[in-house]
Coordinates of C-alpha atoms in Angstrom, one line a residue:
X1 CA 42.5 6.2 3.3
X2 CA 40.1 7.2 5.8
X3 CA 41.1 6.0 9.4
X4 CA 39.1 2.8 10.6
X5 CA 38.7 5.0 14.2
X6 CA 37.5 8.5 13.3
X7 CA 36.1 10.8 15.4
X8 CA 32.5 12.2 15.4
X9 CA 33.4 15.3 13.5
X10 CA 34.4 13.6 10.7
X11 CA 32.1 11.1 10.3
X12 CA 30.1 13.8 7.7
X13 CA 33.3 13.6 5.5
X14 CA 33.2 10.0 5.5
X15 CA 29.1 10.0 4.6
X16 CA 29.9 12.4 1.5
X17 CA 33.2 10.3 0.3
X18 CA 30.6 7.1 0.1
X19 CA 28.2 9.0 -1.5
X20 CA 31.0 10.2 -4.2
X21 CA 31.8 6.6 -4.3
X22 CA 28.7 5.3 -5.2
X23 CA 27.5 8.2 -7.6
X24 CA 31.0 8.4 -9.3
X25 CA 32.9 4.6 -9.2
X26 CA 32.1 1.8 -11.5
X27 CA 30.1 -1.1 -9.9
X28 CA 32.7 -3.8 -10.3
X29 CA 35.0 -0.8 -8.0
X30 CA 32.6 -0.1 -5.9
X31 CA 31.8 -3.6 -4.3
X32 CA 35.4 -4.3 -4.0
X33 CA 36.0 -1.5 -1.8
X34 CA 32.6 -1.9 0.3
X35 CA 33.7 -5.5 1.0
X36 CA 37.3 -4.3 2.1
X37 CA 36.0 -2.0 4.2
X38 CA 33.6 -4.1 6.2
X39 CA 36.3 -7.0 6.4
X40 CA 38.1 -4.7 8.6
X41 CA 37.3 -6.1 12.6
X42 CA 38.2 -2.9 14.0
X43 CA 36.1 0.0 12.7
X44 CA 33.8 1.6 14.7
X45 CA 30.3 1.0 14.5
X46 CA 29.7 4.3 13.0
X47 CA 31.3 3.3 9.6
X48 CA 30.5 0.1 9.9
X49 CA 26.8 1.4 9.4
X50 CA 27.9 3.6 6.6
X51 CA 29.5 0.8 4.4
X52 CA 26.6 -1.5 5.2
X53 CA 24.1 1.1 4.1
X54 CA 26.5 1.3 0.9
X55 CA 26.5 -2.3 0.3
X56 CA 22.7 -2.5 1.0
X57 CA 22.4 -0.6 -2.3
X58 CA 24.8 -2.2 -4.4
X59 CA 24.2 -5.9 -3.5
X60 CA 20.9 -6.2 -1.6
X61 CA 21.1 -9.8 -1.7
X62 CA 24.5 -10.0 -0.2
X63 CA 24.2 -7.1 2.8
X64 CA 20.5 -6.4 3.1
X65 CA 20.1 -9.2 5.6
X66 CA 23.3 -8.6 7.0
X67 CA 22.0 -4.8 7.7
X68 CA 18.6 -5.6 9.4
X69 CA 20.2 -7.5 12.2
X70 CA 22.9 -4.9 12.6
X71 CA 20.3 -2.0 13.5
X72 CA 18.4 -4.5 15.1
X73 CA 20.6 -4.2 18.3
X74 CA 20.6 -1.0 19.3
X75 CA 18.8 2.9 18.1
X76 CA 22.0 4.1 17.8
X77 CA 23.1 1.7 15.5
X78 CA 19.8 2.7 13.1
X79 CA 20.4 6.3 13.1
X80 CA 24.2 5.8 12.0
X81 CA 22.2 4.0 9.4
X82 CA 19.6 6.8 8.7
X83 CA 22.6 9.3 9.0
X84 CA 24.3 7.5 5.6
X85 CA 20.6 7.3 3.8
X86 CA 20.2 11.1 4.3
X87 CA 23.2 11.8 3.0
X88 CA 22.8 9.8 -0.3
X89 CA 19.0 11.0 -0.5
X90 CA 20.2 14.7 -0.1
X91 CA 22.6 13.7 -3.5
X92 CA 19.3 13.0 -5.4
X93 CA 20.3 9.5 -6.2
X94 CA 19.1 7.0 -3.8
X95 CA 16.2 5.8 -4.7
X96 CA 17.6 5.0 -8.1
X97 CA 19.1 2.5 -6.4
X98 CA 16.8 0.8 -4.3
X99 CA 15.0 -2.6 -4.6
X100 CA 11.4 -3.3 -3.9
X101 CA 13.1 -5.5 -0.5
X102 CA 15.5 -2.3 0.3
X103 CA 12.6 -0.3 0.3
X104 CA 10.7 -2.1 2.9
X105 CA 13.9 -2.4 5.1
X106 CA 14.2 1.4 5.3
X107 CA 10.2 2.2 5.5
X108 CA 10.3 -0.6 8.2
X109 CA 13.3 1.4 9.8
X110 CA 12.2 5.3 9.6
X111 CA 8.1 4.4 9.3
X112 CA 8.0 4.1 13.1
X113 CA 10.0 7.5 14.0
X114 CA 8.2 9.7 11.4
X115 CA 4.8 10.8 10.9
X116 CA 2.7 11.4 7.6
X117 CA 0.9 14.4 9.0
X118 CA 2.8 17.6 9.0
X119 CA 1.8 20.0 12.2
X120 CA -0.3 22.7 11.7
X121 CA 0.8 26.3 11.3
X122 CA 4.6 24.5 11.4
X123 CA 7.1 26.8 10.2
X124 CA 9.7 25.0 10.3
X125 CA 10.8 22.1 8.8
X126 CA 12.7 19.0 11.2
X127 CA 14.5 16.3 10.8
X128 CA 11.5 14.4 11.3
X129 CA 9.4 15.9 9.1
X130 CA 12.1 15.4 6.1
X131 CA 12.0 11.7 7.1
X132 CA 8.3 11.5 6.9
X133 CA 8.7 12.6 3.6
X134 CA 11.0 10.6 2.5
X135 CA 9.0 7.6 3.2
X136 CA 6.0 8.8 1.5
X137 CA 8.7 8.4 -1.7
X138 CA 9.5 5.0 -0.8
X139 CA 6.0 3.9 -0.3
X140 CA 4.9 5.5 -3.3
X141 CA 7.9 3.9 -5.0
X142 CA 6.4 0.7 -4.4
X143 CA 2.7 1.4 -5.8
X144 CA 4.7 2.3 -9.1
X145 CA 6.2 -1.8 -8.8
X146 CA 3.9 -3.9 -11.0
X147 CA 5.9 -7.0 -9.4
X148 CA 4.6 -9.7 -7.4
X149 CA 7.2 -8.7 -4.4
X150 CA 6.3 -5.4 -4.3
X151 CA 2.1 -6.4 -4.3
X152 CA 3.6 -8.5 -1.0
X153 CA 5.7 -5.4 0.9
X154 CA 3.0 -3.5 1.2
X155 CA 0.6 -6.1 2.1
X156 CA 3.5 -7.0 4.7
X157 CA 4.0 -3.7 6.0
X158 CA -0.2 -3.1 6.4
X159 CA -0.3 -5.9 9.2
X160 CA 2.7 -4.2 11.3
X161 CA 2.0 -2.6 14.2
X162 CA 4.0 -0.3 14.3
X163 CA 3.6 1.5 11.0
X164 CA -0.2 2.1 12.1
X165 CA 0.0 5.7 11.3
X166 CA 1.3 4.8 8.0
X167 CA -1.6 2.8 7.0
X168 CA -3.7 5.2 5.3
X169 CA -0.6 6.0 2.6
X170 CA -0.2 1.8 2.1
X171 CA -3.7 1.2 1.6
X172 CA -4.0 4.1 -1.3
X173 CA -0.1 2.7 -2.2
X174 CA -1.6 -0.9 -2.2
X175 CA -4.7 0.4 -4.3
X176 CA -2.5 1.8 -7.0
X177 CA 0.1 -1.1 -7.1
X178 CA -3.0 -3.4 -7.9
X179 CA -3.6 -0.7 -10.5
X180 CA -0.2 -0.9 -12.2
X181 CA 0.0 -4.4 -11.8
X182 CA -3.4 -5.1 -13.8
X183 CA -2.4 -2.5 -16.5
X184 CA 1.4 -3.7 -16.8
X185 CA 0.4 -7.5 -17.6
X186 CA -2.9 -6.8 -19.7
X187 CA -2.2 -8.3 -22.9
X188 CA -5.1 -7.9 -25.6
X189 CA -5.9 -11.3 -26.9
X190 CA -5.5 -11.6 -30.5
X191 CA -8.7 -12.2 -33.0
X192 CA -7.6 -16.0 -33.6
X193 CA -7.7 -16.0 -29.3
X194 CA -11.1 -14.3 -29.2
X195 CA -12.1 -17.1 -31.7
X196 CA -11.5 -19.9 -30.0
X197 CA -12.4 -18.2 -27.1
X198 CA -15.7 -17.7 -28.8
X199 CA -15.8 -21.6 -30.1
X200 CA -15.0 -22.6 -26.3
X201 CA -11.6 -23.9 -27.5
X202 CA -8.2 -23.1 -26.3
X203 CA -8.2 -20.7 -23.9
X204 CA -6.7 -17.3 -24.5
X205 CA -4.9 -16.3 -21.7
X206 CA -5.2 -17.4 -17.7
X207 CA -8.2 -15.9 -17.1
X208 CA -10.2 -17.4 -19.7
X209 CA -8.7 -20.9 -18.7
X210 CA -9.8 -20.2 -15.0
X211 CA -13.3 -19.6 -16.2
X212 CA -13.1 -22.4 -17.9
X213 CA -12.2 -25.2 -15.4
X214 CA -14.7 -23.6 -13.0
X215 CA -17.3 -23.9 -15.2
X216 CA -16.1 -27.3 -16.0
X217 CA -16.2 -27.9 -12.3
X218 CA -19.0 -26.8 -10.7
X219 CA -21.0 -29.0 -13.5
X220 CA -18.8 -31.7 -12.0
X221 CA -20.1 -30.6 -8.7
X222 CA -23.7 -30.4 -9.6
X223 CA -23.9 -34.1 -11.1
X224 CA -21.9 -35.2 -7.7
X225 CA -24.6 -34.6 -5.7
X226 CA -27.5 -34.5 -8.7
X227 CA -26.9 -36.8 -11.0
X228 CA -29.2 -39.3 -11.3
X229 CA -25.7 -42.4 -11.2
X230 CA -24.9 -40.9 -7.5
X231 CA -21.6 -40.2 -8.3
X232 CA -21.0 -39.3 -4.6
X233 CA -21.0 -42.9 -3.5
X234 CA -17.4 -42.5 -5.3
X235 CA -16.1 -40.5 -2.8
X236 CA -17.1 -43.5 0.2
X237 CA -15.3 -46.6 1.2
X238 CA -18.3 -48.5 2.9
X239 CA -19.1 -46.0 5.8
X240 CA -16.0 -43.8 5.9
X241 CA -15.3 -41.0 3.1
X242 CA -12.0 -41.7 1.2
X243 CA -8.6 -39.5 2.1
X244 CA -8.2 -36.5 0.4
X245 CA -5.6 -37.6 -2.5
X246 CA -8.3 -41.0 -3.2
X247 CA -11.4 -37.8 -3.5
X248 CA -8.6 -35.9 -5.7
X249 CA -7.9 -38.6 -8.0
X250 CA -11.4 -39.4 -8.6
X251 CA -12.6 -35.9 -9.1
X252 CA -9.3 -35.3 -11.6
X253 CA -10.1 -38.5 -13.3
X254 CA -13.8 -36.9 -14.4
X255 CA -12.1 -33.7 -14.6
X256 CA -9.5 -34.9 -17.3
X257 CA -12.5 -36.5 -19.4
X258 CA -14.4 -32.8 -19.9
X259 CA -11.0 -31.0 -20.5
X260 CA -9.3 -32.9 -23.1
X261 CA -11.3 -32.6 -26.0
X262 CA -10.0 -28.6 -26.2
X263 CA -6.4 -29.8 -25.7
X264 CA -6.2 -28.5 -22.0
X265 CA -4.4 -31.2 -19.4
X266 CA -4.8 -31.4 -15.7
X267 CA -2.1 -32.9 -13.9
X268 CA -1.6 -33.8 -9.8
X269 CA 0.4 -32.1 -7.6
X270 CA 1.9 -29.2 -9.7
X271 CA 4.9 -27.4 -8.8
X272 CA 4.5 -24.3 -8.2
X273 CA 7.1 -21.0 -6.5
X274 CA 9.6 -22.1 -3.9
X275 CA 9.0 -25.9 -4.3
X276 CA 5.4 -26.0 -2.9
X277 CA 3.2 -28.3 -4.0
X278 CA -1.0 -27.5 -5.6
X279 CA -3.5 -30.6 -5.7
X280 CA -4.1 -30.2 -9.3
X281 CA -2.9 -28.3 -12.0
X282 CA -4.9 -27.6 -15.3
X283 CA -2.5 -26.1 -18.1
X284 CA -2.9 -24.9 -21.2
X285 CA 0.6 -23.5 -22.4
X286 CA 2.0 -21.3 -21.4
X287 CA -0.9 -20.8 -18.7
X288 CA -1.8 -23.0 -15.6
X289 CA -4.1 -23.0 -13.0
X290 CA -3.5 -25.0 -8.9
X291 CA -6.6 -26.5 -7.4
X292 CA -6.1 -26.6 -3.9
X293 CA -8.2 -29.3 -2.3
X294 CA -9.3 -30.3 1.4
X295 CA -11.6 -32.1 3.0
X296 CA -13.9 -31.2 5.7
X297 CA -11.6 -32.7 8.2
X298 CA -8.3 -31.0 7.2
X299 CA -6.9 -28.5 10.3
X300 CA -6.6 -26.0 7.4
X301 CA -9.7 -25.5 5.6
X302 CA -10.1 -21.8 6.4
X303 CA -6.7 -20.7 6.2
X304 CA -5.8 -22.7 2.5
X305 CA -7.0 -20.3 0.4
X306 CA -4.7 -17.1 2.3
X307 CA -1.8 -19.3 3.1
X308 CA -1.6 -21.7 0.7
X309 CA -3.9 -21.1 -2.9
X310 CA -2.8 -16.7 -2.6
X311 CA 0.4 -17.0 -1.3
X312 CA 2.6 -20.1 -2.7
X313 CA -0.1 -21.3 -6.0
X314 CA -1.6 -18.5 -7.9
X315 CA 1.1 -15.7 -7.7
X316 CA 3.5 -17.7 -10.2
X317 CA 3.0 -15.8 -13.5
X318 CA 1.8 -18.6 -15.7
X319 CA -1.2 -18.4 -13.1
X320 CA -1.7 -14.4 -13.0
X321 CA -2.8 -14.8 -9.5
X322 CA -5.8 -17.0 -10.5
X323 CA -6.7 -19.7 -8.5
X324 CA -9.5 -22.7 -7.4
X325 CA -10.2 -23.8 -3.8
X326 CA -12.4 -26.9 -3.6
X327 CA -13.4 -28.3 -0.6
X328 CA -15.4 -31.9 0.2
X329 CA -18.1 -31.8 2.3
X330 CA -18.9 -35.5 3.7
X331 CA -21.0 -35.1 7.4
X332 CA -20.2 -31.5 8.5
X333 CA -17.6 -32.3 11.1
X334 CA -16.0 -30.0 10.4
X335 CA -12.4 -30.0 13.0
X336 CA -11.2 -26.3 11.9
X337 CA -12.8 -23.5 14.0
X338 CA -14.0 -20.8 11.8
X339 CA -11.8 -18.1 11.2
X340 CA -14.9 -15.4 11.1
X341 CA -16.2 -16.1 14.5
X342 CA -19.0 -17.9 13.5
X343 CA -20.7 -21.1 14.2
X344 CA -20.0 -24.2 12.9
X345 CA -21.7 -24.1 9.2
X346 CA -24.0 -26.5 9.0
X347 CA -24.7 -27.2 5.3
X348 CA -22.1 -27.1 1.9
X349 CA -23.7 -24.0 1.0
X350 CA -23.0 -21.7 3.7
X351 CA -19.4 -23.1 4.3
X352 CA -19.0 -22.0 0.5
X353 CA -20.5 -18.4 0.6
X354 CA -18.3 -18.5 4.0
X355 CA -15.3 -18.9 2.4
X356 CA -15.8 -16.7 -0.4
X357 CA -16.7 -14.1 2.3
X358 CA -13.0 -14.3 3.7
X359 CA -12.1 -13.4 0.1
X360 CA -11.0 -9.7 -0.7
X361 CA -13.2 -7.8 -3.3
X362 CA -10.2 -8.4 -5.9
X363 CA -9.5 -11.6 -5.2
X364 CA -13.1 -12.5 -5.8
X365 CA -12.3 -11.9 -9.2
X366 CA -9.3 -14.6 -9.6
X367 CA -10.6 -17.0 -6.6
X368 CA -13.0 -19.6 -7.1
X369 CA -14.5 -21.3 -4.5
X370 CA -16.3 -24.9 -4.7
X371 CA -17.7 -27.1 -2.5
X372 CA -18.8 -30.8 -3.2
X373 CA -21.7 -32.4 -1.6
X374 CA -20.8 -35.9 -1.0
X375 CA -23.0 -36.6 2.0
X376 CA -24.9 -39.6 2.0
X377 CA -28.9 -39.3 1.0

């Protein structure tokens, strides 16, 4: 019954009633009345913040978005929003309630007007101070999350400028959510697994399956360019080198021979998260790995592995973040400008330990890099 127009006095009844409502009402109760209230045109801004805040824990997916372009318009409009956050954080129960996405909203939103470092010989705590500390909690919140989304947050909140200060706490955050991560899906292989493992048969788990296709590979590699049939000439038609999917069907064709005695497949153009698309997928149920292939030429060669192999291929679970980038090296024309301020590279060899230089020291454990000589003698 509280009036749509209220004035400012009572706006800290309002903020404890919500907070009643969401510690004490059942969920089905709760978004009923939050989706009442903010059908109402005519209530001030104020409460509008306070039920969107509400709704932001209940139903992130319906009113999270909904929230970040309300604050986006004006301050006043966030701290109406911090106001209502407070108030359920002083209740004990907030971050119950809040997903890895919610998180990142509200360190987004208070990370900029709060500060990790306390002042010296301070006795006396402010309001800024109690919202520095509060997201130290929700950062450390999402180093606990052994989920893929929450690995992404914090790498998405390190490149922000204006959470700067903050980056010391999301690096160590980022250090230990790679921690959990690792520890949460570590699953001992079995003695029949270490077996075959053992026998070089069917790979155990995604890690021994990526070992194994790069080792298949880079022995595909070698007799490319070594092998005393030239096998490179397969990647030519006359004087021009083939397009990329001709040099992917040829290399999957060789690639298919080696694998398929130990009952592991390799397919084109896998599916992988959110409809993208890998060059080659090598499974071994319930475990797969994308091969992500350019050639010299492609606009993308230095930023495939990042945007691409990292971020669309190897985070779907059947691939536990492991992943192949393979490139084809024909003259060295390279069109892509180097993305580590270098000069052109002018042989196969340095464009590989180039790329594997972009390469984080963890993801030099799960990314392979290859690249295939097929340069005329």
């Amino acid at each position: 019954q509280f009036p749509i127009k209220a004035r400012k006095g009572q706006l800290k009844s309002l903020r404890l009633l919500v907070v009643a409502m969401l510690d004490r009402l059942d969920l089905s109760t709760q978004q009923n009345l939050v989706a009442k209230k903010l059908d109402v045109q005519a209530m001030d801004i104020a409460q509008q913040a306070y039920w969107l805040t509400a709704g932001m824990q209940l139903a992130p997916d319906l009113y999270l978005e909904h929230a970040k372009q309300f604050v986006k318009r004006t301050q006043a409009r966030a701290s109406h929003v911090f106001a209502m956050i407070n108030e359920r954080r002083e209740s004990g129960n907030l971050l119950i309630s809040l997903t890895a996405k919610s998180r990142v909203f509200l360190i987004e939103l208070l990370g900029p007007r709060s500060n990790p470092k306390w002042p010296m010989r301070s006795g006396t705590v402010t309001q800024k101070m109690e919202i520095g500390r509060f997201v130290e909690t929700l950062i450390s919140g999402l180093a606990g999350n052994p989920s893929a989304e929450a690995m992404e947050a914090l790498i998405a909140l390190l490149m922000r400028e204006e959470l700067k200060h903050w980056s010391d706490h999301l690096n160590w955050a980022l250090y230990d959510q790679r921690v959990t991560r690792r520890k949460a899906k570590f699953q001992p292989a079995s003695v029949a697994q270490v077996c075959a493992t053992q026998a070089n048969l069917k790979p155990a788990n995604a890690a021994d399956l990526w070992a194994l296709t790069v080792e298949h590979l880079a022995q595909l590699v070698n007799d490319i360019r070594h092998g005393n049939t030239n096998d490179y000439r397969q990647y030519w038609a006359a004087e021009n080198p083939r397009l990329e999917d001709e040099c992917r069907d040829t290399l999957l064709s060789d690639l298919k021979v080696r694998l398929a005695p130990i009952g592991v497949l390799a397919e084109p153009e896998g599916r992988y998260a959110d409809e993208k698309r890998a060059d080659i997928k090598v499974m071994s149920a319930p475990y797969q790995i994308p091969v992500e292939i350019k050639c010299e030429w492609h606009p993308q060669v230095w930023k495939a592995i990042s945007e691409q192999l990292v971020a669309k291929y190897s985070r779907e679970t059947a691939s536990d973040e492991y992943g192949i980038f393979l490139v084809f090296w024909f003259t060295g024309k390279l069109k892509a400008a180097p993305q580590d301020g270098g000069q052109r590279p002018k042989t196969p060899q340095e464009l590989q330990r180039r790329l594997i230089a972009t390469l984080s020291d963890e993801l030099r454990h799960k990314i392979a890099v290859l690249v295939v000589d097929c340069s005329k003698r």
